[in-house]
XYZ file of C-alpha atoms in Angstrom:
729
model
C 6.058 -1.943 26.700
C 2.527 -1.075 27.613
C 3.362 1.163 30.461
C 6.270 3.279 29.475
C 6.446 6.370 31.635
C 5.329 9.746 30.652
C 8.187 11.878 31.821
C 10.721 14.214 30.375
C 14.398 14.447 31.141
C 16.123 17.715 31.978
C 19.474 16.112 32.252
C 21.814 18.400 30.350
C 24.343 15.825 29.246
C 22.090 13.603 27.217
C 22.553 15.552 23.991
C 19.071 14.822 22.791
C 17.339 17.325 20.588
C 13.566 17.259 20.413
C 12.345 16.400 16.950
C 10.217 19.177 15.433
C 6.587 18.437 14.686
C 6.086 16.273 11.560
C 5.698 18.129 8.316
C 2.082 17.598 7.449
C 2.680 19.484 4.264
C 5.172 16.897 3.044
C 2.933 14.085 4.247
C -0.008 15.671 2.476
C 1.991 15.975 -0.758
C 2.980 12.341 -0.539
C -0.627 11.287 0.048
C -1.762 13.411 -2.873
C 0.847 11.924 -5.179
C -0.129 8.406 -4.140
C -3.827 9.208 -4.605
C -3.017 10.604 -8.059
C -1.054 7.468 -9.005
C -3.902 5.242 -7.860
C -6.431 7.303 -9.796
C -4.258 7.008 -12.941
C -4.168 3.250 -12.372
C -7.928 3.108 -11.928
C -8.492 5.109 -15.102
C -6.042 3.028 -17.119
C -7.872 -0.085 -15.951
C -11.163 1.324 -17.139
C -12.540 1.640 -13.575
C -14.272 4.906 -14.510
C -15.946 3.492 -17.591
C -19.745 3.193 -17.342
C -21.489 -0.111 -17.917
C -22.105 -0.950 -21.545
C -25.418 0.208 -23.034
C -26.955 -2.502 -25.217
C -30.262 -0.849 -26.116
C -31.301 -0.680 -29.795
C -32.826 2.569 -31.053
C -34.246 3.816 -34.347
C -32.217 4.767 -37.428
C -34.059 7.928 -38.473
C -30.999 10.176 -38.178
C -28.514 7.796 -39.777
C -28.040 8.429 -43.558
C -29.240 5.604 -45.714
C -25.935 5.477 -47.558
C -24.261 4.649 -44.234
C -26.734 1.930 -43.192
C -26.506 0.289 -46.598
C -22.940 1.207 -47.261
C -19.471 -0.108 -46.515
C -17.421 -0.373 -43.323
C -15.271 2.765 -43.868
C -17.167 5.928 -42.997
C -16.142 9.549 -43.439
C -18.446 12.154 -41.834
C -16.506 15.426 -41.962
C -18.067 18.881 -42.141
C -21.609 17.503 -42.577
C -20.603 15.403 -45.592
C -21.019 11.624 -45.134
C -19.426 9.044 -47.400
C -19.154 5.278 -47.090
C -16.635 2.984 -48.774
C -16.171 -0.686 -49.431
C -13.064 -2.595 -50.404
C -12.671 -3.802 -53.995
C -13.474 -7.461 -54.747
C -10.959 -10.095 -53.749
C -9.416 -7.615 -51.263
C -9.117 -8.303 -47.570
C -7.998 -5.973 -44.809
C -7.046 -7.848 -41.595
C -7.840 -5.689 -38.605
C -7.009 -6.492 -34.958
C -8.525 -4.859 -31.907
C -7.637 -4.415 -28.197
C -3.873 -4.729 -28.380
C -0.998 -4.598 -28.144
C -0.619 -7.648 -25.921
C 2.839 -8.913 -24.829
C 1.831 -12.520 -25.464
C -0.482 -12.617 -28.471
C 0.512 -9.615 -30.551
C 4.029 -11.050 -31.249
C 2.313 -14.362 -32.220
C 0.054 -12.530 -34.655
C 3.024 -10.644 -36.061
C 4.866 -13.949 -36.556
C 2.055 -15.314 -38.676
C 1.709 -12.089 -40.683
C 5.449 -12.066 -41.346
C 5.470 -15.668 -42.378
C 2.789 -14.985 -44.974
C 4.112 -11.514 -45.844
C 0.825 -9.659 -45.431
C 0.153 -6.335 -43.734
C -2.615 -5.583 -41.212
C -4.271 -2.738 -39.390
C -4.110 -2.710 -35.590
C -6.664 -0.654 -33.675
C -4.847 -0.203 -30.394
C -6.055 0.629 -26.899
C -4.101 3.605 -25.502
C -3.624 2.131 -22.003
C -2.100 -0.979 -23.583
C 0.141 1.141 -25.743
C 1.346 2.914 -22.614
C 2.148 -0.402 -20.978
C 3.844 -1.930 -24.004
C 5.250 0.876 -26.232
C 7.968 -1.386 -27.645
C 5.314 -3.605 -29.253
C 3.714 -0.574 -30.952
C 7.104 0.451 -32.343
C 7.462 -3.099 -33.680
C 4.070 -2.830 -35.382
C 4.967 0.438 -37.059
C 8.433 -0.783 -38.066
C 6.828 -3.895 -39.636
C 4.823 -1.788 -42.049
C 1.497 -2.345 -40.293
C -1.091 0.387 -39.969
C -2.277 1.842 -36.675
C -5.708 3.056 -35.596
C -7.302 4.415 -32.430
C -9.482 2.064 -30.338
C -9.831 4.551 -27.414
C -7.705 4.680 -24.277
C -9.765 2.507 -21.870
C -12.189 0.673 -24.201
C -15.427 2.257 -22.891
C -18.855 2.281 -24.406
C -18.628 5.706 -26.019
C -22.367 6.174 -26.290
C -22.531 6.454 -22.474
C -19.828 9.122 -22.318
C -20.131 12.904 -22.757
C -18.359 14.540 -25.666
C -15.383 15.724 -23.617
C -14.667 12.236 -22.319
C -14.718 10.859 -25.866
C -12.260 13.458 -27.025
C -10.041 12.653 -24.047
C -10.128 8.936 -24.933
C -9.031 9.733 -28.511
C -6.408 12.319 -27.550
C -4.737 10.220 -24.903
C -4.484 7.258 -27.300
C -2.921 9.528 -29.900
C -0.412 10.774 -27.349
C 0.586 7.253 -26.422
C 0.968 6.310 -30.119
C 2.912 9.473 -30.789
C 5.396 8.726 -28.018
C 5.780 5.012 -28.876
C 5.866 5.144 -32.674
C 6.385 8.846 -33.490
C 3.208 9.044 -35.605
C -0.404 10.018 -35.272
C -3.264 8.259 -37.024
C -6.656 9.325 -38.371
C -8.215 5.853 -38.291
C -10.597 4.993 -35.497
C -12.743 2.062 -34.436
C -15.161 2.369 -31.552
C -15.364 -0.328 -28.910
C -18.421 -2.659 -29.304
C -19.079 -1.392 -32.853
C -19.842 -3.953 -35.592
C -21.437 -3.520 -38.975
C -22.639 -0.387 -40.777
C -26.222 -1.737 -40.779
C -26.159 -1.715 -36.944
C -25.570 2.058 -36.611
C -28.547 3.706 -34.978
C -29.586 7.120 -33.702
C -27.949 6.480 -30.355
C -24.447 5.888 -31.617
C -24.515 7.967 -34.816
C -23.430 11.156 -32.927
C -20.272 9.315 -31.928
C -19.400 8.907 -35.636
C -20.219 12.476 -36.525
C -18.148 13.836 -33.615
C -15.197 11.636 -34.615
C -15.552 12.852 -38.212
C -15.521 16.468 -37.110
C -12.266 15.723 -35.282
C -10.725 14.418 -38.526
C -11.132 10.704 -37.962
C -12.065 8.035 -40.504
C -14.322 5.490 -38.776
C -13.730 1.829 -39.579
C -16.252 -0.959 -38.975
C -16.104 -4.454 -40.398
C -17.699 -6.703 -43.030
C -16.970 -9.971 -41.278
C -16.425 -10.682 -37.585
C -14.330 -13.629 -36.456
C -16.000 -13.630 -33.023
C -12.736 -15.117 -31.785
C -13.404 -13.645 -28.365
C -16.070 -16.401 -27.857
C -13.453 -19.124 -28.583
C -15.742 -20.980 -30.983
C -12.929 -23.104 -32.428
C -10.550 -22.582 -35.365
C -12.922 -23.857 -38.054
C -15.754 -21.617 -36.922
C -13.494 -18.572 -36.730
C -12.450 -19.150 -40.340
C -16.039 -19.624 -41.406
C -17.010 -16.354 -39.694
C -14.476 -14.219 -41.590
C -14.693 -15.705 -45.072
C -16.472 -13.021 -47.212
C -19.453 -13.933 -49.410
C -18.526 -14.827 -52.922
C -15.505 -12.817 -54.003
C -16.446 -9.556 -52.318
C -13.866 -7.512 -50.480
C -13.988 -7.403 -46.702
C -12.658 -5.671 -43.678
C -12.283 -8.577 -41.204
C -12.307 -8.228 -37.479
C -9.922 -10.139 -35.206
C -8.426 -9.602 -31.721
C -4.789 -9.760 -30.669
C -5.539 -9.176 -26.985
C -8.218 -9.571 -24.339
C -7.738 -13.202 -23.488
C -6.467 -16.492 -24.876
C -5.893 -15.905 -28.567
C -4.391 -19.297 -29.484
C -7.408 -20.062 -31.664
C -7.028 -16.715 -33.376
C -3.405 -17.303 -34.279
C -4.155 -20.855 -35.557
C -7.115 -19.633 -37.595
C -5.137 -16.746 -39.035
C -2.364 -19.110 -40.109
C -4.908 -21.131 -42.128
C -7.091 -18.248 -43.332
C -4.381 -16.288 -45.122
C -3.166 -19.059 -47.485
C -6.798 -20.182 -47.978
C -7.781 -16.731 -49.242
C -4.654 -16.338 -51.319
C -5.510 -19.506 -53.090
C -8.876 -17.941 -54.004
C -7.075 -14.974 -55.517
C -7.403 -12.524 -52.630
C -4.901 -9.813 -51.885
C -4.245 -8.544 -48.368
C -3.997 -4.809 -47.658
C -4.216 -2.333 -44.859
C -7.453 -0.407 -44.403
C -6.131 2.703 -46.153
C -4.461 0.618 -48.774
C -7.813 -0.987 -49.604
C -9.558 2.408 -49.483
C -7.075 3.882 -51.918
C -7.657 0.942 -54.259
C -11.383 1.518 -54.053
C -10.937 5.263 -54.747
C -8.737 4.476 -57.754
C -11.238 2.008 -59.193
C -13.926 4.673 -58.763
C -11.805 7.103 -60.773
C -11.129 9.389 -57.814
C -7.657 10.855 -57.934
C -7.081 11.002 -54.195
C -4.819 8.999 -51.843
C -5.580 8.674 -48.111
C -2.664 8.650 -45.750
C -3.103 8.196 -41.988
C 0.390 7.909 -40.595
C 1.477 11.498 -40.154
C 4.644 12.302 -38.127
C 3.852 13.448 -34.559
C 5.191 16.754 -33.259
C 7.808 16.961 -30.521
C 5.268 18.317 -28.104
C 2.921 15.388 -28.672
C 5.771 12.874 -28.279
C 6.845 14.503 -24.969
C 3.307 14.625 -23.614
C 2.830 11.037 -24.670
C 6.011 10.019 -22.864
C 4.713 11.640 -19.671
C 1.449 9.719 -20.106
C 3.278 6.444 -20.582
C 5.403 7.082 -17.463
C 2.239 7.819 -15.457
C 0.479 4.621 -16.528
C 3.563 2.463 -16.045
C 4.262 4.113 -12.694
C 0.651 3.447 -11.570
C 0.862 -0.171 -12.671
C 4.095 -0.727 -10.826
C 2.682 0.995 -7.736
C -0.379 -1.212 -7.789
C 1.834 -4.255 -8.330
C 3.969 -3.367 -5.330
C 0.889 -2.687 -3.244
C -0.456 -6.067 -4.273
C 2.694 -7.806 -3.123
C 2.640 -5.859 0.089
C -0.953 -6.898 0.573
C 0.057 -10.514 0.245
C 2.978 -10.020 2.616
C 0.737 -8.346 5.211
C -1.793 -11.134 4.859
C 0.913 -13.804 5.370
C 2.331 -11.962 8.364
C -1.078 -11.466 9.882
C -2.118 -15.109 9.382
C 1.269 -16.312 10.587
C 1.109 -14.212 13.693
C -2.434 -15.346 14.396
C -1.504 -19.020 14.019
C 1.504 -18.568 16.359
C -0.602 -16.767 18.935
C -3.418 -19.269 18.876
C -1.115 -22.287 19.058
C 1.734 -21.135 21.325
C -0.048 -18.581 23.460
C -2.943 -20.992 23.922
C -0.561 -23.765 24.976
C 1.113 -21.375 27.407
C -2.197 -20.538 29.013
C -3.230 -24.196 29.308
C 0.048 -25.064 31.011
C -0.345 -22.258 33.534
C -3.899 -23.275 34.340
C -3.093 -26.886 35.017
C -3.860 -27.947 38.555
C -0.354 -29.061 39.278
C 1.295 -25.963 37.813
C 3.717 -24.092 40.082
C 6.946 -22.140 39.594
C 8.380 -24.007 42.559
C 8.318 -23.538 46.312
C 6.496 -20.335 47.398
C 8.768 -17.292 47.264
C 8.579 -15.500 50.597
C 11.699 -13.328 50.426
C 11.139 -9.630 51.111
C 10.647 -7.326 48.118
C 11.821 -3.771 47.420
C 9.420 -1.818 45.217
C 10.974 1.157 43.317
C 8.600 3.930 42.247
C 10.268 6.630 40.064
C 8.068 9.691 40.245
C 8.079 12.929 38.261
C 5.091 15.263 38.768
C 2.676 12.367 39.539
C 0.443 14.173 42.051
C -2.756 12.936 40.381
C -2.108 9.244 40.952
C 0.827 8.832 43.316
C -1.223 8.431 46.519
C -3.355 5.610 45.103
C -0.286 3.883 43.637
C 1.756 3.998 46.880
C -1.162 2.849 49.051
C -1.767 -0.138 46.728
C 1.934 -1.124 46.936
C 2.358 -0.650 50.664
C -0.747 -2.651 51.388
C 0.262 -5.727 49.388
C -0.127 -9.159 50.983
C 3.323 -10.500 50.217
C 4.285 -12.559 53.307
C 7.977 -11.613 53.174
C 7.194 -7.926 53.492
C 7.289 -5.021 51.045
C 9.630 -2.039 51.091
C 8.409 0.841 48.918
C 10.973 3.436 47.753
C 9.541 6.442 46.030
C 12.322 8.217 44.091
C 11.216 11.758 43.382
C 12.983 12.879 40.207
C 12.812 16.645 40.688
C 9.031 16.990 40.786
C 7.611 20.519 40.953
C 4.012 19.619 41.798
C 4.380 18.430 45.383
C 4.587 14.682 44.581
C 7.020 13.820 47.452
C 4.987 15.780 49.993
C 1.837 13.814 49.011
C 3.648 10.549 49.655
C 5.097 11.664 52.943
C 1.645 12.845 54.103
C 0.386 9.254 53.768
C 2.464 8.277 56.813
C 2.937 4.684 55.664
C 5.643 2.933 57.735
C 7.109 0.794 54.898
C 7.387 3.734 52.479
C 10.477 5.840 51.969
C 10.756 8.967 49.909
C 14.092 9.843 48.260
C 14.590 13.178 46.519
C 17.016 13.792 43.738
C 17.564 16.348 40.975
C 15.800 15.584 37.722
C 17.882 13.145 35.717
C 15.425 10.874 33.881
C 13.674 7.696 34.716
C 16.722 5.327 34.324
C 18.624 7.505 36.816
C 15.726 7.405 39.293
C 15.431 3.621 39.003
C 19.118 3.072 39.525
C 19.024 5.323 42.603
C 16.170 3.247 43.974
C 17.952 -0.045 43.320
C 21.073 1.251 45.032
C 19.051 2.099 48.163
C 16.912 -1.041 48.161
C 17.525 -3.476 51.058
C 16.388 -6.626 49.286
C 17.391 -8.709 46.308
C 13.984 -8.983 44.654
C 13.222 -5.663 42.950
C 9.841 -4.619 41.603
C 9.687 -1.505 39.428
C 6.422 0.439 39.123
C 5.304 3.629 37.413
C 4.024 6.396 39.632
C 0.574 6.310 38.056
C -0.029 2.557 38.471
C -2.204 0.832 41.034
C -1.521 -2.741 42.126
C -3.991 -5.282 43.312
C -3.412 -6.548 46.893
C -1.817 -9.821 45.721
C 0.057 -8.433 42.680
C 3.518 -8.165 44.341
C 3.228 -11.631 45.810
C 2.172 -13.183 42.526
C 4.704 -11.180 40.579
C 7.755 -12.637 42.434
C 6.675 -16.277 42.500
C 8.508 -17.098 39.207
C 11.769 -16.390 41.025
C 11.383 -19.886 42.538
C 13.045 -20.902 39.284
C 16.700 -19.874 39.635
C 17.002 -19.291 35.897
C 14.368 -16.538 35.909
C 15.948 -13.089 35.940
C 12.911 -10.912 35.250
C 9.110 -11.168 35.354
C 6.582 -9.153 33.310
C 3.200 -8.534 34.898
C -0.215 -8.032 33.408
C -0.979 -4.358 32.649
C -4.608 -3.335 32.573
C -6.247 -0.132 31.354
C -8.135 1.383 34.230
C -10.059 4.228 32.582
C -12.159 2.392 30.000
C -15.014 4.938 29.702
C -14.015 6.685 26.502
C -13.835 5.146 23.036
C -10.096 5.826 22.797
C -9.525 4.098 26.159
C -11.622 1.090 25.028
C -9.447 0.781 21.960
C -6.313 0.817 24.125
C -7.833 -1.761 26.468
C -8.314 -4.081 23.484
C -4.768 -3.302 22.319
C -3.295 -4.080 25.735
C -5.025 -7.438 25.965
C -4.266 -8.506 22.389
C -1.110 -6.674 21.458
C 0.803 -6.833 24.748
C -0.474 -9.556 27.047
C -1.177 -12.155 24.401
C 2.139 -11.417 22.767
C 4.013 -11.946 26.045
C 2.652 -15.488 26.274
C 3.995 -16.126 22.789
C 7.363 -14.496 23.477
C 7.919 -16.383 26.724
C 7.238 -19.650 24.928
C 9.811 -18.773 22.285
C 12.294 -17.386 24.843
C 12.466 -13.991 23.171
C 10.583 -11.632 25.547
C 11.511 -8.135 24.436
C 9.900 -5.946 27.149
C 9.179 -6.208 30.841
C 6.685 -3.351 31.282
C 7.716 -0.484 33.484
C 4.221 -0.452 35.040
C 4.756 -3.870 36.640
C 8.047 -5.710 36.328
C 10.233 -7.641 38.785
C 13.958 -8.269 38.629
C 16.728 -10.117 40.430
C 19.305 -7.694 41.753
C 22.048 -9.986 40.577
C 20.690 -9.889 36.974
C 20.282 -6.105 37.115
C 23.890 -5.689 38.179
C 25.110 -8.091 35.541
C 23.258 -6.100 32.860
C 24.729 -2.836 34.108
C 21.450 -1.440 35.461
C 19.023 0.842 33.637
C 20.512 3.104 31.017
C 19.394 6.164 29.115
C 20.786 4.978 25.809
C 17.245 4.677 24.536
C 13.811 6.016 25.253
C 12.683 2.440 25.894
C 14.733 1.601 28.984
C 12.398 -1.311 29.776
C 12.976 -2.901 26.346
C 16.687 -2.171 26.536
C 17.152 -3.896 29.922
C 14.935 -6.820 28.964
C 16.970 -7.516 25.850
C 20.136 -7.304 27.938
C 18.653 -9.956 30.246
C 17.860 -12.264 27.335
C 21.309 -11.891 25.869
C 22.813 -12.806 29.231
C 20.911 -16.033 29.235
C 18.331 -15.207 31.916
C 14.750 -16.412 31.463
C 12.208 -13.615 31.218
C 8.662 -14.788 31.899
C 5.094 -13.499 32.039
C 2.955 -13.786 35.153
C -0.605 -13.142 34.011
C -2.128 -13.113 37.521
C -0.016 -10.198 38.742
C -2.080 -7.284 37.580
C -1.501 -3.571 37.586
C -3.987 -0.858 36.590
C -2.770 2.137 34.638
C -4.352 5.236 33.182
C -4.348 5.268 29.386
C -4.163 8.551 27.414
C -7.609 10.019 26.805
C -6.905 12.241 23.802
C -5.476 11.418 20.384
C -2.677 13.977 20.940
C -1.564 12.350 24.189
C -1.834 8.905 22.657
C 0.275 10.022 19.701
C 3.030 11.296 21.988
C 3.055 8.112 24.054
C 3.132 5.676 21.106
C 5.568 7.734 19.147
C 8.016 7.484 22.040
C 7.358 3.788 22.479
C 7.896 2.991 18.818
C 10.982 5.112 18.486
C 12.470 3.794 21.724
C 11.928 0.226 20.600
C 13.810 0.915 17.344
C 16.611 2.462 19.343
C 16.861 -0.686 21.485
C 16.843 -2.925 18.400
C 19.608 -0.850 16.879
C 21.651 -0.858 20.113
C 21.612 -4.717 20.340
C 22.012 -5.415 16.608
C 25.648 -6.427 16.863
C 24.753 -9.380 19.038
C 22.974 -11.014 16.088
C 26.251 -12.771 15.252
C 27.047 -13.710 18.845
C 27.354 -17.366 19.747
C 25.517 -19.044 22.578
C 22.541 -17.575 24.445
C 23.213 -13.995 23.338
C 23.025 -14.724 19.620
C 20.131 -17.120 19.917
C 18.025 -14.696 21.869
C 18.865 -11.646 19.699
C 18.131 -13.444 16.459
C 14.729 -14.566 17.655
C 13.881 -11.310 19.377
C 14.875 -9.011 16.581
C 13.237 -11.270 14.023
C 9.867 -11.096 15.768
C 10.179 -7.406 16.631
C 11.117 -6.541 13.063
C 8.340 -8.598 11.511
C 5.461 -7.975 13.938
C 6.552 -4.816 15.700
C 7.863 -2.758 12.810
C 7.275 -4.303 9.373
C 3.663 -5.425 9.898
C 2.458 -2.041 11.336
C 4.422 -0.225 8.701
C 2.893 -2.170 5.830
C -0.576 -2.711 7.260
C -1.988 0.583 5.811
C -1.934 -1.190 2.454
C -4.867 -3.346 3.647
C -7.038 -0.263 4.248
C -5.714 1.521 1.174
C -6.494 -1.361 -1.175
C -9.842 -1.915 0.571
C -10.776 1.687 -0.121
C -9.439 1.418 -3.698
C -11.367 -1.798 -4.254
C -14.647 -0.415 -3.049
C -14.452 2.377 -5.662
C -12.593 0.765 -8.546
C -12.596 -3.029 -8.219
C -15.084 -5.770 -7.350
C -16.973 -4.358 -4.377
C -18.152 -7.787 -3.226
C -14.728 -9.378 -3.360
C -13.207 -6.360 -1.613
C -15.786 -6.405 1.137
C -15.380 -10.171 1.663
C -11.586 -9.797 1.868
C -11.843 -6.984 4.370
C -14.343 -8.927 6.458
C -12.087 -11.964 6.454
C -9.223 -9.826 7.842
C -11.572 -8.406 10.433
C -12.729 -11.940 11.324
C -9.154 -13.004 11.866
C -8.659 -10.030 14.193
C -11.934 -10.745 15.971
C -10.919 -14.391 16.508
C -7.592 -13.329 17.958
C -9.337 -10.821 20.206
C -11.830 -13.374 21.538
C -8.994 -15.828 22.323
C -6.970 -13.101 23.999
C -9.893 -11.895 26.093
C -10.808 -15.469 27.120
C -7.242 -16.180 28.177
C -7.115 -12.832 30.120
C -10.579 -13.499 31.637
C -11.903 -10.269 30.273
C -15.503 -9.589 29.281
C -16.145 -9.745 25.585
C -18.677 -6.942 25.497
C -16.126 -4.224 24.740
C -15.245 -5.944 21.457
C -18.116 -4.178 19.723
C -15.723 -1.278 19.221
C -13.176 -3.456 17.390
C -14.599 -2.859 13.892
C -14.630 0.895 14.637
C -10.958 0.622 15.574
C -10.150 -0.155 11.939
C -11.347 3.288 10.802
C -9.573 5.602 13.194
C -7.350 4.092 15.884
C -5.459 1.841 13.528
C -4.732 4.688 11.129
C -3.230 6.659 14.046
C -0.953 3.807 14.857
C 0.117 3.604 11.206
C 1.081 7.257 11.259
C 2.948 6.868 14.531
C 4.994 3.997 13.137
C 5.724 5.871 9.911
C 6.851 8.942 11.811
C 9.004 6.830 14.119
C 10.732 5.191 11.160
C 11.293 8.526 9.472
C 12.736 9.935 12.685
C 15.079 6.914 13.049
C 16.238 7.080 9.424
C 16.861 10.774 9.513
C 18.820 10.609 12.739
C 16.412 12.652 14.802
C 16.321 12.379 18.564
C 13.107 12.418 20.540
C 12.892 13.767 24.106
C 10.633 12.692 26.970
C 7.119 14.108 26.694
C 5.160 14.275 29.871
C 1.542 13.086 29.561
C -1.262 14.705 31.422
C -2.776 12.478 34.122
C -6.205 12.829 35.751
C -5.911 10.201 38.460
C -8.618 8.014 36.951
C -6.841 4.724 37.609
C -9.153 2.511 39.638
C -8.390 1.272 43.115
C -7.714 -2.465 43.537
C -11.126 -2.863 45.033
C -12.702 -2.160 41.678
C -10.673 -4.785 39.904
C -11.991 -8.326 39.377
C -10.505 -10.985 41.619
C -7.748 -13.302 40.426
C -8.455 -17.006 40.139
C -5.117 -18.436 40.978
């Protein structure tokens, strides 16, 4: 497929309409939406949270009644009050939930002992598990805010803190239909630990109407110290009241559940009662003779519930998107590794067999050969191409037929002016490349047919080497080795690497598996008998070379690869020209796959070939390039929002696999390895272009668009055979 022609068809009966340019606006919108989803996912996973600050500062600005007071703090309108629970009163509080595994376990224990609790929830977890929050509210438990992403609030500006509180309130409003005025800050502990650095967080929360809740005893269950130690940590001194701190999320909470199941009956035996935080506060107020009741569960408005629902959808959508991307990443990795293993094992075995001293296709093939050159406006390279063909060293003789397909640039006159005795020029109205090839085959005098593009230069022995596989009577077509001639520019170097790895190495693999999908138009040989059996070249697809090759395989003919028959072609030198070429290749290949799909259920050689061929084309020719952008997308995402070291290592491993494949391919093709220095750069530009080409091709195919031939500009840079390295066999 490496050499598909760059010509357009003016044939009026084809009924093709040229697809309009891709809508970059739509593509930009899709990219923006995806970026937004990923940013939501990063935010919900606390990727934007700064590192925790653990410095201890002075307590000059913290009121003494706070430092020496209780765990419930009100700091509204410049008035600061601190409250403790009455004796023999315990408020169970749980942080970091809800969690789909451990929150239900905690609820089970609470229900068994018929005690309420206060849950300080993380907004992102509420968005992921709104049903659990509804269950908490329905069970009579109290809710409090524990921020949306669990950051260290002392390291955040005021607007970020407000956003953390507001988004958590919206999630709670949507899930449970209420809003709460209780708040507990991440990494907070006892009242005595409040210092000048974090006191502004309390005062700001108070100005926003929140009641801050700390704790008297800390289970430290996050450290997994054991059930006995957790119980010892939360038992209050003497018979004092206590707000106890537990966790229902953030890791394995089996010890927490077991300790809770023992702690509640233990404290009941000591005469303790269990209350919510506000229940205990109201008891304390009543004992102090204050006729005031605190209520924190106010109904949320319709607007809050709707905004909260949108927030929940955004977080859940981001999680699902990241999950899908993760599975795609695994699939791409499996496909990449699988393809690499197949290439290294089967392509390597193919190369070793061919290089064995006793290897031969059979007796030397000396039959005369007809070379067909379809030409449409090929003035830049036609002279060099025809000279290289006419001067070939095939002992049986070479007949060159140049079929001019309605050129307007003097292409046929250039060929005629060469005055080569074994070259004929045939003129015909423009009808497309398949029509030109069929015309040449009909006029050819010999049964061995070589088809060549008009911009391709053969080495002196290429024709002779190309037809040697016909010594095997089962061989119906032979694919040659296409080389990039103009390797000066960076784009051309990338294509040179792609030709060696993506085309020539693949052909070794596909020959071994008997599922060769493309004999390249730049250098391919055919038996006339096989061509006639397949019905000749057709214009059903834009990939006539893939179409005819698949027809050969279905008919039971062997299609093989002759690496020593080399042809030099000019690769596109601009991204625009490259886009046009690869877009046509990709779309044409999909057309050919669709055309031959019905033979998947055939019996015999047709079905066996089609199942193998379409499987490998679908996996490695369509699916892998279509999904491969996820590698780069997640690598970029990981560098910003995940573990940078792990991300870099994963990306380097993938690059290492590609480099290993490249080295093997270049060694097998006897190419110099020096050019591989551009392979890492290929990951940042060239590969993305190929992604977009494949995406556009798939969209065109799915929407029923039709793509016309697009003539590429040639400069005649293809080298002469004299500049090519000599063959070894």
